[in-house]
GROMACS .gro file of C-alpha atoms in nm:
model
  441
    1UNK     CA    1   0.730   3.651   3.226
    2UNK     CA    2   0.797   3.306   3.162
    3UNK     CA    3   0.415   3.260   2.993
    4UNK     CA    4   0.499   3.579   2.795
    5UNK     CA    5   0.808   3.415   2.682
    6UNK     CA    6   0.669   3.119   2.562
    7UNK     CA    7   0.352   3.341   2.361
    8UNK     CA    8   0.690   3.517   2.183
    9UNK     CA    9   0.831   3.196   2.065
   10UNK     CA   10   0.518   3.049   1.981
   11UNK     CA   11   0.435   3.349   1.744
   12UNK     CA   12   0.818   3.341   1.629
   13UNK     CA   13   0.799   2.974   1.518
   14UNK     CA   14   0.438   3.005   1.388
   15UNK     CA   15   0.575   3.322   1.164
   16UNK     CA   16   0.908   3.131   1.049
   17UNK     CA   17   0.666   2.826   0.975
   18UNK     CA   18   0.469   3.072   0.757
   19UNK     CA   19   0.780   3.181   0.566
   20UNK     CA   20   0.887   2.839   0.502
   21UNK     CA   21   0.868   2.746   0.140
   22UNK     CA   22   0.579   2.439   0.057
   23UNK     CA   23   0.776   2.105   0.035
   24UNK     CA   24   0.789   2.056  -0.339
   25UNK     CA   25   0.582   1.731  -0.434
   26UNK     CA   26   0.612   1.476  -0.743
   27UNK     CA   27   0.369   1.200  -0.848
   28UNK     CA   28   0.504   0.912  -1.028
   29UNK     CA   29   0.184   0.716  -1.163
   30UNK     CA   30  -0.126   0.967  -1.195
   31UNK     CA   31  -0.394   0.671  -1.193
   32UNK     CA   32  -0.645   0.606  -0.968
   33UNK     CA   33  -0.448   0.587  -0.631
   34UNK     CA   34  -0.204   0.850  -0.718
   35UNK     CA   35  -0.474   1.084  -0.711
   36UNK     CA   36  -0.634   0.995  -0.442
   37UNK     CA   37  -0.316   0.991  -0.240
   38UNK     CA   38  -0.202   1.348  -0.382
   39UNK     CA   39  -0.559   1.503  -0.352
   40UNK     CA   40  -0.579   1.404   0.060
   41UNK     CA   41  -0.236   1.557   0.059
   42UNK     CA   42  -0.311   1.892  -0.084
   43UNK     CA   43  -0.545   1.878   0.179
   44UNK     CA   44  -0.341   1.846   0.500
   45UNK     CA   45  -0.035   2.034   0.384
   46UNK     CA   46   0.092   2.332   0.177
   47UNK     CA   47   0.242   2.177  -0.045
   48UNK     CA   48   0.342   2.222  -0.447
   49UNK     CA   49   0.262   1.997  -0.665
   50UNK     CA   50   0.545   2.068  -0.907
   51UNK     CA   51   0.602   1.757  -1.094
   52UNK     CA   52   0.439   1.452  -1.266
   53UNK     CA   53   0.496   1.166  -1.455
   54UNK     CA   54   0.281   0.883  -1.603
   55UNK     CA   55   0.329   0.690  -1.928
   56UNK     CA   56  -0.023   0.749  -2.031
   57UNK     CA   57  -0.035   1.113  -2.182
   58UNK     CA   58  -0.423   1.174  -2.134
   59UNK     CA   59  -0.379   1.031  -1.770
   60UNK     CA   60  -0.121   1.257  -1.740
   61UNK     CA   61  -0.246   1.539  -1.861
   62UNK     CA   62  -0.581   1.517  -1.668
   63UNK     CA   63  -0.426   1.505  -1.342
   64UNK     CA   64  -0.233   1.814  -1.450
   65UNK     CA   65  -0.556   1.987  -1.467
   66UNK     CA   66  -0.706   1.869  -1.179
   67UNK     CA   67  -0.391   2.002  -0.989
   68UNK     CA   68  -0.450   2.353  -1.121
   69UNK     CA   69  -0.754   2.357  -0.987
   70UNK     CA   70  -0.692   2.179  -0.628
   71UNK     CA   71  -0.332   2.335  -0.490
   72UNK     CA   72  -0.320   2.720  -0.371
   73UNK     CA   73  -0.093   2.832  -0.636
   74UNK     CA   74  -0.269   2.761  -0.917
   75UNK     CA   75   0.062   2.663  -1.161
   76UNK     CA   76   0.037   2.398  -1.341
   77UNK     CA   77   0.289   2.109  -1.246
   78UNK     CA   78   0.619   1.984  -1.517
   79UNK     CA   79   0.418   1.671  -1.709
   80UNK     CA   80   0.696   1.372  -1.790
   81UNK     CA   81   0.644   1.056  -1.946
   82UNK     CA   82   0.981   0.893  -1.794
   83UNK     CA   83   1.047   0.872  -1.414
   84UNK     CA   84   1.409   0.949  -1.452
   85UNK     CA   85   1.420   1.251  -1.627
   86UNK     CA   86   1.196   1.396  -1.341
   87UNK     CA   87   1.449   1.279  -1.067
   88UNK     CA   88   1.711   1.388  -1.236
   89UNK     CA   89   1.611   1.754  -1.159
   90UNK     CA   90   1.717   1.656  -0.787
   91UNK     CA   91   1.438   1.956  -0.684
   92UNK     CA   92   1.171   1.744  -0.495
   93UNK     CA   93   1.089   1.723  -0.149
   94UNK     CA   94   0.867   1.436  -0.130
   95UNK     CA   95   0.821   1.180  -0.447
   96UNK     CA   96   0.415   0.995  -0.449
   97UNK     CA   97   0.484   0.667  -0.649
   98UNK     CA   98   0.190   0.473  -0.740
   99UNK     CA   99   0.267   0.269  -1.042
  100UNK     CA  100   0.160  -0.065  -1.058
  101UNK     CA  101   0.378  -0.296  -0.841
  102UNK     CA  102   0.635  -0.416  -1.068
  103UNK     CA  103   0.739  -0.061  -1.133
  104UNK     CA  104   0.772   0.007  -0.779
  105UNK     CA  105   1.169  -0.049  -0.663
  106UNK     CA  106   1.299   0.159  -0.962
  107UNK     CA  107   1.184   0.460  -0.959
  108UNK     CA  108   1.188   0.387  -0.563
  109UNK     CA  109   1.557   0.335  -0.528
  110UNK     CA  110   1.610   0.667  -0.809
  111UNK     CA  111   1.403   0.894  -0.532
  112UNK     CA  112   1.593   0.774  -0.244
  113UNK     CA  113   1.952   0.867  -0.492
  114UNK     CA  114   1.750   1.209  -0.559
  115UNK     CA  115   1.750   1.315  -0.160
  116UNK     CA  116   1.323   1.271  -0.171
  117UNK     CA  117   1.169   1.121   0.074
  118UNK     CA  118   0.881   0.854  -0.053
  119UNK     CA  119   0.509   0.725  -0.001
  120UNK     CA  120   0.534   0.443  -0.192
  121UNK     CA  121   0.173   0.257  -0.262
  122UNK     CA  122   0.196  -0.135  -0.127
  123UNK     CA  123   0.284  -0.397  -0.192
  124UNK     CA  124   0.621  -0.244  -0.185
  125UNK     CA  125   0.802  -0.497  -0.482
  126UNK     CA  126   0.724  -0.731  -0.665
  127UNK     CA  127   0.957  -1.040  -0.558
  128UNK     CA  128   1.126  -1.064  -0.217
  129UNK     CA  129   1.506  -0.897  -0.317
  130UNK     CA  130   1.360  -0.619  -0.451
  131UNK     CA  131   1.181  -0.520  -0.157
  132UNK     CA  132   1.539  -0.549   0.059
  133UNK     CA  133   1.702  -0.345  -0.208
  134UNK     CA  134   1.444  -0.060  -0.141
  135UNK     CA  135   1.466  -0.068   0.232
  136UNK     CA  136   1.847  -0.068   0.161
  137UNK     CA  137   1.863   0.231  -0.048
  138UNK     CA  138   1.617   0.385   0.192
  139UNK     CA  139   1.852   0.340   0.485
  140UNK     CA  140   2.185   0.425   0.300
  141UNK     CA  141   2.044   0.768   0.152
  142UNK     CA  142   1.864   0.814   0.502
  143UNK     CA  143   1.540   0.904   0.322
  144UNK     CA  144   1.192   0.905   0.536
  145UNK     CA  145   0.980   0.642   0.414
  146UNK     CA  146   0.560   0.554   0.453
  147UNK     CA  147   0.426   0.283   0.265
  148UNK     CA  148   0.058   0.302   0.178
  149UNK     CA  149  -0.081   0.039   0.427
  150UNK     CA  150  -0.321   0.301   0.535
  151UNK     CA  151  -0.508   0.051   0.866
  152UNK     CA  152  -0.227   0.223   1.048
  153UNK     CA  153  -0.366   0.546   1.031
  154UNK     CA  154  -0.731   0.451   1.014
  155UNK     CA  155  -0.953   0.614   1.326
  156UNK     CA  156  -1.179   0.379   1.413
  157UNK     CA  157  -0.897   0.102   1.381
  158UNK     CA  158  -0.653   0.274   1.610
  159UNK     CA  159  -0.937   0.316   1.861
  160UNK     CA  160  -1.007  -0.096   1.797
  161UNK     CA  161  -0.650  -0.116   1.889
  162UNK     CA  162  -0.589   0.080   2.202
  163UNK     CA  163  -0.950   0.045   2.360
  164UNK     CA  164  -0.978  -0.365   2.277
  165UNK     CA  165  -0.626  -0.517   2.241
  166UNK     CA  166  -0.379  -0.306   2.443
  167UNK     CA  167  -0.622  -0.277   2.743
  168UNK     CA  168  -0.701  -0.643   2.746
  169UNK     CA  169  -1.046  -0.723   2.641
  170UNK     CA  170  -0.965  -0.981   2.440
  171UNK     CA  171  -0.689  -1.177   2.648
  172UNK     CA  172  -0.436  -1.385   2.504
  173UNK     CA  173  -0.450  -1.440   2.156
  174UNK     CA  174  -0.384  -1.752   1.930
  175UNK     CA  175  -0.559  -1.751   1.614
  176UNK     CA  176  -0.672  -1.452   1.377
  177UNK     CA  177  -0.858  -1.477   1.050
  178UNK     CA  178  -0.766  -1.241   0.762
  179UNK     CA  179  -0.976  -1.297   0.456
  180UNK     CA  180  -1.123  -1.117   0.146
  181UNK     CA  181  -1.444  -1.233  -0.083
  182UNK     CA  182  -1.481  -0.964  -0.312
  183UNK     CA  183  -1.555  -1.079  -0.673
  184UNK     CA  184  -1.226  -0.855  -0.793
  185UNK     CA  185  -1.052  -1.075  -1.065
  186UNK     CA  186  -1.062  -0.977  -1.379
  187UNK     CA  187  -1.321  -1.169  -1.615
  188UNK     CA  188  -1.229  -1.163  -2.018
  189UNK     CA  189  -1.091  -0.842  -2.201
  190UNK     CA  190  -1.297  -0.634  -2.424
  191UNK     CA  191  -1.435  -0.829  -2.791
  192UNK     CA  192  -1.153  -0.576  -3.001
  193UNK     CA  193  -0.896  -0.461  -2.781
  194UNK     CA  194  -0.664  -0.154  -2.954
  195UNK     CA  195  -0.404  -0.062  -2.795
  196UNK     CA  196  -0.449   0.379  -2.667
  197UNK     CA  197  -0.262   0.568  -2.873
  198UNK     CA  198  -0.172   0.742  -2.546
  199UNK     CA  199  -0.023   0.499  -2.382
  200UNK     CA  200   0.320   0.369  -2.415
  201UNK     CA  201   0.293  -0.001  -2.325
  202UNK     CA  202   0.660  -0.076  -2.393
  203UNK     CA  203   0.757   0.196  -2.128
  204UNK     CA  204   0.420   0.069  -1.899
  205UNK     CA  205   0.580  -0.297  -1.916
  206UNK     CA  206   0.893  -0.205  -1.817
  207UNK     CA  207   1.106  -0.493  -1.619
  208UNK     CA  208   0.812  -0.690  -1.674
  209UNK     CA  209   0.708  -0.979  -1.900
  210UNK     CA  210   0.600  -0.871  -2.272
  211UNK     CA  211   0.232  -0.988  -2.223
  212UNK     CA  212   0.037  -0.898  -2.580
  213UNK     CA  213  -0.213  -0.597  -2.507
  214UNK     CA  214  -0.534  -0.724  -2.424
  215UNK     CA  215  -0.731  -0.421  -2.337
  216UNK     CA  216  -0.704  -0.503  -1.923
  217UNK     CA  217  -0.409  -0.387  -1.854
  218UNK     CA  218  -0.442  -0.087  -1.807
  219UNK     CA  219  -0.571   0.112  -1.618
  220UNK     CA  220  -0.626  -0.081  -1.302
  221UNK     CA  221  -0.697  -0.433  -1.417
  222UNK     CA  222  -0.363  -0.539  -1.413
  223UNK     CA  223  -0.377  -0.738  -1.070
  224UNK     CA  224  -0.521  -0.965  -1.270
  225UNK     CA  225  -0.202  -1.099  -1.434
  226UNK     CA  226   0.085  -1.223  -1.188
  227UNK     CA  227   0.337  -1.093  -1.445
  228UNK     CA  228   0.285  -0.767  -1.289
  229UNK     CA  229   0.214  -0.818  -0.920
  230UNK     CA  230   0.114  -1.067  -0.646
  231UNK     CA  231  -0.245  -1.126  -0.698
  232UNK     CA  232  -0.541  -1.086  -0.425
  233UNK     CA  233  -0.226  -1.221  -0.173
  234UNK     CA  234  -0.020  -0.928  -0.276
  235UNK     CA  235  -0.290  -0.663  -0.292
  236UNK     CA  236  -0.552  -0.710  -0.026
  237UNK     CA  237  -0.429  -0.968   0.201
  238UNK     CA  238  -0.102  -0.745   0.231
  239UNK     CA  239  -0.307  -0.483   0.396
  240UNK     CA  240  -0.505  -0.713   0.637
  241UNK     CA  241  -0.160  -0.894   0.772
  242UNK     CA  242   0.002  -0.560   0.821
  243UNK     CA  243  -0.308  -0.459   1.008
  244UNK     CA  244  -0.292  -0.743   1.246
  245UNK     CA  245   0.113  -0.746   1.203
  246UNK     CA  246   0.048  -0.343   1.378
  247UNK     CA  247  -0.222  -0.415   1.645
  248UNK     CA  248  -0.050  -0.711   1.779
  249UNK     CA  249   0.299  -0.584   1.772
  250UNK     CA  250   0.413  -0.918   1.517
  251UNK     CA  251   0.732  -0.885   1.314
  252UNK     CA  252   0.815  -1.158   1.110
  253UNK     CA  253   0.637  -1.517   1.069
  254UNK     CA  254   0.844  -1.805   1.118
  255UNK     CA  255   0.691  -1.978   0.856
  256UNK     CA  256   0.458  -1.973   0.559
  257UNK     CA  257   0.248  -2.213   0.412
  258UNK     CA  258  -0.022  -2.207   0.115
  259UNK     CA  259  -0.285  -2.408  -0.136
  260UNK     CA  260  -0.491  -2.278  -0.400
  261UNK     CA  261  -0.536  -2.240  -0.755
  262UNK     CA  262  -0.765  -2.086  -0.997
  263UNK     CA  263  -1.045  -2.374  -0.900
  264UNK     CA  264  -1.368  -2.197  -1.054
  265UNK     CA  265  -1.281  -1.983  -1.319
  266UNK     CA  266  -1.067  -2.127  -1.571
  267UNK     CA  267  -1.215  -1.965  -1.858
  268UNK     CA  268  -1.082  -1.581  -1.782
  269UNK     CA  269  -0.769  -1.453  -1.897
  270UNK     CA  270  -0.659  -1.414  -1.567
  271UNK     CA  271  -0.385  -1.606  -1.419
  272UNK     CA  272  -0.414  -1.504  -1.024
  273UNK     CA  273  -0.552  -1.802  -0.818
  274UNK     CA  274  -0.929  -1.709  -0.818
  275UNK     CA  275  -0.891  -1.926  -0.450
  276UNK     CA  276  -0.619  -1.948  -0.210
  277UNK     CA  277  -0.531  -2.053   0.145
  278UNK     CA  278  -0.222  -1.938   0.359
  279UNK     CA  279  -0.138  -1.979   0.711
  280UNK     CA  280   0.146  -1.737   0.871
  281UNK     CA  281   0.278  -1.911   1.191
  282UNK     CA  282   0.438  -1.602   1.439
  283UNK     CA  283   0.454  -1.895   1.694
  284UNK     CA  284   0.213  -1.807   1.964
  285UNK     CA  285  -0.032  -1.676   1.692
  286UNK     CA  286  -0.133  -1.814   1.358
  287UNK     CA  287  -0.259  -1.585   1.128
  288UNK     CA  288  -0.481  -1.710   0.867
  289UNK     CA  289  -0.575  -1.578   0.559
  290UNK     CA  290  -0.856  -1.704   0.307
  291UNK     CA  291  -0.983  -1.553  -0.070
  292UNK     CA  292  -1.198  -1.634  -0.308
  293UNK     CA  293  -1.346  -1.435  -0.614
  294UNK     CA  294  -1.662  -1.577  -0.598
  295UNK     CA  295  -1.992  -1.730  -0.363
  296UNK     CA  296  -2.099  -1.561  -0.098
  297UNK     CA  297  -1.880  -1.379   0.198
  298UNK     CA  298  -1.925  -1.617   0.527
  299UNK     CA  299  -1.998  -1.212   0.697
  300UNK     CA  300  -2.176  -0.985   0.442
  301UNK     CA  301  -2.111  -0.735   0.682
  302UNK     CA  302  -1.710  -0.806   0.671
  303UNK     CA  303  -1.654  -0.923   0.335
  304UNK     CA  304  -1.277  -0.804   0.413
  305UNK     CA  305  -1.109  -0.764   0.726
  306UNK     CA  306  -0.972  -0.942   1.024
  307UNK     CA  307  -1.113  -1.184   1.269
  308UNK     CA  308  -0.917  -1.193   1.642
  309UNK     CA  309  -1.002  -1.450   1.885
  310UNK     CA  310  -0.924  -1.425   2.210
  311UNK     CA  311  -0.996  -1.600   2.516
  312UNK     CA  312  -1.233  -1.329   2.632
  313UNK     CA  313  -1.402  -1.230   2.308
  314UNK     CA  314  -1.409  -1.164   1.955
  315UNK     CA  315  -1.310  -0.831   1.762
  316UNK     CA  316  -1.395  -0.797   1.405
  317UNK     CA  317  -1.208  -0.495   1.183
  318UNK     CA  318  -1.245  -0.403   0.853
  319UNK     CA  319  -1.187  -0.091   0.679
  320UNK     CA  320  -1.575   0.030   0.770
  321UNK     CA  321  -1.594  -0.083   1.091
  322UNK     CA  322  -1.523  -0.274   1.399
  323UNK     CA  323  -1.757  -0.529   1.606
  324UNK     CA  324  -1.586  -0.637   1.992
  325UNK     CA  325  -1.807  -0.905   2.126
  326UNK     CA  326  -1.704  -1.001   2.496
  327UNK     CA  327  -1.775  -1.398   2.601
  328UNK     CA  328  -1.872  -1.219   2.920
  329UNK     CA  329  -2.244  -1.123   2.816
  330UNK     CA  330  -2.233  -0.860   3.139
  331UNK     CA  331  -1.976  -0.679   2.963
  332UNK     CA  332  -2.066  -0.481   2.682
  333UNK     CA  333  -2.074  -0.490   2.331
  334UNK     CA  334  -1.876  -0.229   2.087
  335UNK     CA  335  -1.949  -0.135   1.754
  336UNK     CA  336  -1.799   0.147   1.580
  337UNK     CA  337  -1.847   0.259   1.191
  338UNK     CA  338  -1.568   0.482   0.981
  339UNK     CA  339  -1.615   0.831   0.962
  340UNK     CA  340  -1.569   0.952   0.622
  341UNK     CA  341  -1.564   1.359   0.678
  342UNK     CA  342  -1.734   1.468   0.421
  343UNK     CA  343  -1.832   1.770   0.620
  344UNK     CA  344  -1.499   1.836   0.660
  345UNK     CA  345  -1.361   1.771   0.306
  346UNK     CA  346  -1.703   1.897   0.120
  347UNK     CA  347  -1.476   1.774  -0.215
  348UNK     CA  348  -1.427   1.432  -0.131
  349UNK     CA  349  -1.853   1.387  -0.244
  350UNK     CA  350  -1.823   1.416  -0.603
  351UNK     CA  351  -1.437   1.328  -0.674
  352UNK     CA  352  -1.452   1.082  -0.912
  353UNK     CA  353  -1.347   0.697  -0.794
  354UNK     CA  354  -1.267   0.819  -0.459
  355UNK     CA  355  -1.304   0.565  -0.169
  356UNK     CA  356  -1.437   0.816   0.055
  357UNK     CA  357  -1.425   0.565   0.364
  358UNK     CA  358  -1.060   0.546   0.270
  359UNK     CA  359  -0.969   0.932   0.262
  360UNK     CA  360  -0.927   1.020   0.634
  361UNK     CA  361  -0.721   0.754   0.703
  362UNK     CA  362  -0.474   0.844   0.341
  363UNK     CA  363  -0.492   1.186   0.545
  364UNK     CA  364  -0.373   1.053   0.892
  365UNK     CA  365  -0.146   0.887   0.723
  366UNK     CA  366  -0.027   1.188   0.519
  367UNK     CA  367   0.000   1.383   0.819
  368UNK     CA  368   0.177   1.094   0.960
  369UNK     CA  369   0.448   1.131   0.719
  370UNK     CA  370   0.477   1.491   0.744
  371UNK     CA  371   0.520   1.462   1.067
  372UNK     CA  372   0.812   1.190   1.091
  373UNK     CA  373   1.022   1.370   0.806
  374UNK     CA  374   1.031   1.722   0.984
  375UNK     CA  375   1.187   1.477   1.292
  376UNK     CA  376   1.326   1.293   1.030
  377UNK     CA  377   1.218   0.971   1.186
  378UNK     CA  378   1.032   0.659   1.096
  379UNK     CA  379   0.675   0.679   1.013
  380UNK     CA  380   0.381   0.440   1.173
  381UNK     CA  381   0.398   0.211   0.796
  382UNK     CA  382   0.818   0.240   0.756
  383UNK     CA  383   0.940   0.066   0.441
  384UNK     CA  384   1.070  -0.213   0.652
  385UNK     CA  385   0.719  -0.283   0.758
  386UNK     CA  386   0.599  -0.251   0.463
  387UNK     CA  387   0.920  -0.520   0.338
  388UNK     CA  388   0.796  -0.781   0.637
  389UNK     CA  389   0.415  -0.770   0.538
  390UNK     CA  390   0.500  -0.743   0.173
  391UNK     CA  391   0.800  -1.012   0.153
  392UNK     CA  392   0.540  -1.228   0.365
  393UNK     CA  393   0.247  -1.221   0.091
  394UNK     CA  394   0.474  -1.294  -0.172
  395UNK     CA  395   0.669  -1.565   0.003
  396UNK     CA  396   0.298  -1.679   0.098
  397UNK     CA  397   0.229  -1.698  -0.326
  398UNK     CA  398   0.623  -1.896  -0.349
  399UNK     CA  399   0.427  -2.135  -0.064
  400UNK     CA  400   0.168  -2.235  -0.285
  401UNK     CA  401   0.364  -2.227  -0.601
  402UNK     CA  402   0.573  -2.521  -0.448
  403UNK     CA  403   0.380  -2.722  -0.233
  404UNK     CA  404   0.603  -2.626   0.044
  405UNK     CA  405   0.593  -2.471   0.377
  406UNK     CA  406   0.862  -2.182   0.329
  407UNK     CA  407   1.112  -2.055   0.671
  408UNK     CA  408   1.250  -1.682   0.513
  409UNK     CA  409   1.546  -1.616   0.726
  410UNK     CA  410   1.526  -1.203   0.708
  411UNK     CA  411   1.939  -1.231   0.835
  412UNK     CA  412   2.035  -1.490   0.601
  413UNK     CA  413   1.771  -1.380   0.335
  414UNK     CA  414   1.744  -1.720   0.209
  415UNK     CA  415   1.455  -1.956   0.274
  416UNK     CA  416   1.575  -2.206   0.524
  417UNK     CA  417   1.711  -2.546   0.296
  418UNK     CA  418   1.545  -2.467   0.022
  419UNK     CA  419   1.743  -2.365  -0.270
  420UNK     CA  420   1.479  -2.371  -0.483
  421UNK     CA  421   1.267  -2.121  -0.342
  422UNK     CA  422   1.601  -1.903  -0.232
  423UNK     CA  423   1.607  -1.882  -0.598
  424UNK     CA  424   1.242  -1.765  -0.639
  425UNK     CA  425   1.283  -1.493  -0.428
  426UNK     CA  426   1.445  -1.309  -0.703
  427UNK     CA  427   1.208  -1.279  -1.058
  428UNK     CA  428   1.409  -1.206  -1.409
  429UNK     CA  429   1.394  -0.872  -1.554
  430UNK     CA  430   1.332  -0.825  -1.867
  431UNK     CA  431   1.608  -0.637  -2.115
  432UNK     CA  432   1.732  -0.382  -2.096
  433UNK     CA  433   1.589  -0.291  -1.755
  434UNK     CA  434   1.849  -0.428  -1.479
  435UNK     CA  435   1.699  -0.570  -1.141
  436UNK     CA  436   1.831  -0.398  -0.857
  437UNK     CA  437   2.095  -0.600  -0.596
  438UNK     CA  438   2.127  -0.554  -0.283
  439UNK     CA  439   2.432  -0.408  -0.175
  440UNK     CA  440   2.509  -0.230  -0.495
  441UNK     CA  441   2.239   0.078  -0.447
   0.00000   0.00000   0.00000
């Protein structure tokens, strides 16, 4: 009786489940990543891609058809060119924003005021008080939250964490090695840059800086410029210290220092440091991080990733793979490589600028996320994890930009007798766009 019991309720909640309307879905930003973030949710969940905004018409537009084609229902999604008139409509389950970074805590705080819950692309902010204003509004409109640090939710590096760090093999810990050598800053703009006639560049610049248009920009090559982000700290090493910040259980460094400088490549238009330095001191473990644009990786094998030492071996991790090599040559040696499912997902092999070694773990953490908001709990890459590891890269950029090691007190939120970088913590806005304050969301 009591299995027969169970089989009813089963096929009860099952058949509700069934009758349950599709969470209603917007995308804010339908560039590269907001795609690819959509597209591996469409295929975990049945959801409706209802709305979308972007201030690039043909971007927008595009998208629109490619959701037509991808989602069950085959209707065509609302198209907006302004964030808030999409919130306004108060009708969304879940809100994708995947702007660049200075147009993150906006439309971020907006969704939280519109009862959505968020996956919101990293680095979370821009500057250090926007990122508590998010995780503020997040909290006060009690909105589920997962920030797109996607090494949470990647197989082979969950397996790297429980089979290698929580069961020992490594022993105790002191010293890691982030680091990234990937030739990804922007060179010089095209000979005759024109400005699209689809794009609205006062509306893309938003809070930002009024840099003239010089054809990089957009799409995509806008790391390149710090007006509008944090660099190679705030886009790639942000990943690899929340990755390490994850596996070894880390919250926030007690202090930050840095050194670099654009050293080789003076001549681009860029102004990101084409080499920098920073060490992130969690006491008992430093964590070190090291880019440069150019030369040769030390690793061609892991040209980005993490580097543990422990006293009983080394573990390498990177986004493809992992390598565990044990100082005890009787014990053996583990390597494991992603696995990309493209069995699985036949259409992740010919959509366009996918990073196919990326896409199972956008759909863990999807499915993640999905997960945590029916419980209505906190999901494996929270926006306050995604404020320490963020916050940290920034403050990390505010090291080097002084020539001082920085102490962030995350109670205080000042950096420890320093007045001067207290002050950097916060970056102007530009008119009429107001920066949001903590305590007034």
């Amino acid at each position: 009786m009591q299995r027969r019991h169970f089989l009813s309720l089963s096929a009860s909640a099952l058949a509700a489940y069934g009758q349950q309307k599709p969470r209603r879905v917007g995308l804010i930003g339908t560039g590269w990543y907001g795609k690819s973030d959509l597209f591996r949710l469409l295929q975990v969940a049945p959801v409706e891609v209802v709305s979308l905004c972007d201030v690039d018409k043909k971007m927008l537009a595009e998208c629109g058809d490619m959701v037509v084609e991808r989602q069950a229902s085959k209707k065509r999604p609302r198209l907006y060119a302004d964030y808030r008139e999409m919130l306004k409509e108060k009708d969304l389950d879940l809100v994708l924003i995947a702007t660049p970074d200075h147009w993150h805590a906006l439309p971020f705080i907006e969704a939280c005021k519109s009862g959505a819950d968020i996956y919101c692309q990293k680095p979370i902010s821009v500057d250090v008080t926007e990122g508590r204003a998010m995780l503020e509004a997040a909290r006060k409109y009690q909105r589920v939250v997962q920030i797109g640090t996607q090494r949470r939710s990647t197989p082979h590096l969950i397996e790297a964490r429980d089979e290698i760090l929580k069961t020992g093999k490594l022993g105790k810990i002191a010293y890691v090695e982030i680091y990234c050598y990937y030739h990804m800053r922007a060179k010089n703009p095209p000979a005759t840059p024109a400005l699209p006639a689809e794009l609205d560049y006062e509306m893309w610049t938003g809070p930002a800086p009024m840099r003239p248009w010089n054809g990089l920009q957009h799409p995509r090559r806008w790391r390149a410029f710090e007006e509008y982000g944090n660099g190679i700290m705030g886009d790639m090493c942000v990943h690899m210290l929340d990755m390490v910040r994850w596996m070894m259980d880390l919250g926030w460094p007690t202090s930050i220092s840095s050194s670099g400088g654009i050293l080789v490549d003076p001549a681009s238009v860029a102004n990101i440091p084409d080499t920098q330095e920073a060490t992130f001191d969690f006491g008992t473990v430093k964590v070190h991080w090291t880019h440069r644009s150019w030369g040769h990786p030390p690793d061609p094998k892991y040209p980005w990733g993490a580097t543990f030492y422990g006293e009983k071996g080394t573990l390498k991790a990177s986004v493809n793979s992992y390598d565990f090599e044990p100082l005890d040559k009787k014990q053996p040696a583990v390597h494991r490589d992603v696995k990309m499912e493209l069995e699985e997902y036949p259409i992740d092999k010919v959509e366009k600028d996918l990073e196919r070694h990326v896409a199972p773990a956008i759909r863990g953490h999807m499915k993640d996320l999905l997960a945590a908001i029916d419980r209505r709990s906190k999901p494996v890459a929270d926006i306050e994890q995604g404020f320490i590891s963020s916050a940290s890269c920034i403050l990390a950029n505010l090291a080097m930009k002084t020539g001082r090691t920085l102490r962030y007190d995350p109670v205080k939120h000042v950096v420890t007798g320093d007045a001067e970088a207290t002050r950097l913590l916060t970056r102007p806005y530009r008119a009429p766009w107001k920066h949001p304050e903590p305590g007034k969301v």
